[in-house]
């Protein structure tokens, strides 16, 4: 059970452009890894568009709308308007209620973004960066929102610039004590994680305080370099947003000495820009590209960094990254078009995380809450909590290293599932299919089974319905016996033509529940079954 | 003084290496933690997590520091006369009458000032530290999980099986316990109601040797395992019993502990049960503004005390007292000085409770010292490292050899005598009678002999029933002590043998049964 040598490794270790067959299987693999849940129609479009067009479609970050106030507890922004630059009320209790309303709105908004992702890698990348730069929520929802937007804006942009911006972002300054790192009391927390987790990575310890890529002296020097930034305007009654401010008298103006791992260079005082100079120095080490590329690889391809992968794949990715001055997009463009990426041995090699699981159900069935602003928001909030229940609260990774499932050997994504979480996964599957739904604010959160089946290639054909569902939900083809079982559930054991008749009757009588309910019920039963199959738990 | 020294083990270096020990695997013999003796295998440990940071100073009150407590936390401290006396210098919060009785009956002990160096006051981080039993931020396994990993290395793949049909640990509630996180899987099963059926849709997937296949196997195993464990839990709960009338149905911890009693008495072989009480993060209104003996914290302590004392009563009535012990823990204590909101803020060390008929009753460690001036954010200074308490529990209760315990922890382990009163295993009891013991016996491929010597020459040989010597086990000088020597019996035919211990202070014989 432990990933071992007997596991069949990818045949292709080439980053050369993939030139093999471009079928629904390859298109589905691409969309499964880059989106949370593609619909059958999106798969068909991707097949028709071809690999290159589909990848370039995916590598665009769509413009999105702002989070909206839906709770009347927000004292300074009206329902239906955005709160992202609204001040806070001065009364402490009211301020806290406002914050609660905003953080709920923000959590719901992030879930809605995922639920309405479209054909884009944006949401997957946002989660990637949230895991990588794992700052959790600040005490001011505007700071938390700004932080999220920073990650989103740079999602496919320049990694070096992102590191610079994150370094002095109020949320991060608060999270890793940058805001209390001053000349008078240096705090190494951020300086350490900057090297250990965010840029170059910690290598094996090869001497006292020497972690191959950096030393304890570098951490101490980094802390001094980063001194002087404070956070201002948290829950301000006048400022539209918290800001980081540089305060020169809190900055350590001494010349800082870096270790041999950074060429033993010194970093002279450069005031407010010193952090930027320091990050430039860090990024001169190609190990930074290697480090971030292994994380991208693990997130999009496979947890297993075999010797072959470290020899043949990662260096090519890193070379692309360095050639493009640390831009992310060219690296992903190359990876998602590579022979290696489409190797059959990699299909289904990742167990879905809670968010992938949930939106694998909602998105792939084109299901979205559609009641009122308040109800929909509460439903999205429910999704947030369900994911939290299964071990992935989007805005609060469990530690600064992110979710252990992305890094903890040897089990990796297997750790998402334990006896509790498997039950929760199956419970949710039942609730949103065969049960009346998850009750939220007097409505039921449930999949839209009819819309889903209507969107399939040939809904009146039982065989095609099952085939489409398999393409949408499973990373590999399932056995004939399994398919037959699913079709048996769909047709209720009747000959296939009975399904055709039932479906056609429903189509001929729009709005008539006598005809639509049996169709809905059969599709829900199949979905419930599919969502409880181990095959669906992987991508 | 009871003979608990056998785990002290005759180290290989201290005896002339017996030549029969050619390829014997000491590890293999000593393996299977929680199974070193029959008794340890039957033992159950209950862990109650006080989530949020329990205010130790208002739980176990150092009466000799009362004047200064009045200076530091006048709005929170309970009236001196209301404190329930344990010792002349120590008392319990007035609502904890149940636990006071347990203390008086020798079924409750207190370990004072428990914490760890450089206390982290973040709930999450500190709870991680307490769950993993490590300060290392990179540690992701739980302290029990590490030990379970050692004992059941291929978990979850090969479990449950005929030998281990039951879950190794039960976590009451929604969440598996971080204390039981192992390398590949969590060793605990979460459950709210042992009577509720678990029936996850199982599947017959095949591991095709790919990454996907390995996931399929893992998931199918997990599903089958959850179902199988669920069925075992159901069966035990239905077969089990509960006799105490002290459980209060409105006390959620009492209800859960009653379930635990029911499962244990029904024969479930789970070794650890974990419970959780939320709400100890009492920044505001920890006490009622009109009565410091009432309020949120008092309610929580009453919940704890009532539940644990009802459970202990039940265990006694069920005849299970000698098999069950437990402890409480919290991620930190609270600051010495109270705040203006009738509450207390995140602090450092705090006392923890051990309970059960088998604990070494009394108080370990001195009272905390409370100063007469308020120092901003000051917490109780840590004196006993919680990791040493964990290690001591593994040693005393589960009889893990000390040599196997140290590698589980990062600190140099100091052992405390925490659970001693019943620490007489079946083997121990036998040894008490005969002063010589073979275990296991009957044995298949290896067994261990335990015997006492003066400072003298000793020779141990094995004879068949016709008087023919079949094995030399040991020949050499030994110090005055109880000795434990494992030896292989691979090559012996199935049947009865006599192990002869020759020594100047008097010879001893014991029968050995070799089985297939």
mmCIF file of C-alpha atoms in Angstrom, chain A residues 19 49 51 65 68 73 84 88 157 188 210 216 225 243 253 295 324-325 344 390 408 463 501 507 510 527 534 537:
data_model
loop_
_atom_site.group_PDB
_atom_site.id
_atom_site.type_symbol
_atom_site.label_atom_id
_atom_site.label_comp_id
_atom_site.label_asym_id
_atom_site.label_seq_id
_atom_site.Cartn_x
_atom_site.Cartn_y
_atom_site.Cartn_z
ATOM 1 C CA UNK A 19 1.387 14.506 -30.392
ATOM 2 C CA UNK A 49 -10.669 22.677 -29.995
ATOM 3 C CA UNK A 51 -4.911 20.515 -27.127
ATOM 4 C CA UNK A 65 -17.043 40.427 -9.870
ATOM 5 C CA UNK A 68 -21.234 41.274 -2.218
ATOM 6 C CA UNK A 73 -24.950 42.928 10.068
ATOM 7 C CA UNK A 84 -14.192 45.535 -0.165
ATOM 8 C CA UNK A 88 -15.718 49.672 9.657
ATOM 9 C CA UNK A 157 2.194 35.868 -13.572
ATOM 10 C CA UNK A 188 12.719 35.621 12.142
ATOM 11 C CA UNK A 210 23.265 24.842 7.153
ATOM 12 C CA UNK A 216 20.693 30.171 9.909
ATOM 13 C CA UNK A 225 16.536 43.091 5.877
ATOM 14 C CA UNK A 243 -2.115 48.919 4.270
ATOM 15 C CA UNK A 253 20.196 49.910 8.457
ATOM 16 C CA UNK A 295 5.402 21.955 -6.125
ATOM 17 C CA UNK A 324 11.161 33.366 -18.771
ATOM 18 C CA UNK A 325 12.461 35.232 -15.752
ATOM 19 C CA UNK A 344 -1.593 6.960 -19.039
ATOM 20 C CA UNK A 390 -13.512 17.052 5.178
ATOM 21 C CA UNK A 408 3.629 14.579 3.344
ATOM 22 C CA UNK A 463 -25.593 3.506 -22.955
ATOM 23 C CA UNK A 501 -39.274 6.241 -23.782
ATOM 24 C CA UNK A 507 -38.863 16.007 -23.083
ATOM 25 C CA UNK A 510 -41.877 20.136 -20.247
ATOM 26 C CA UNK A 527 -24.902 9.925 -9.492
ATOM 27 C CA UNK A 534 -13.428 4.854 -5.244
ATOM 28 C CA UNK A 537 -12.361 9.922 -5.539
#
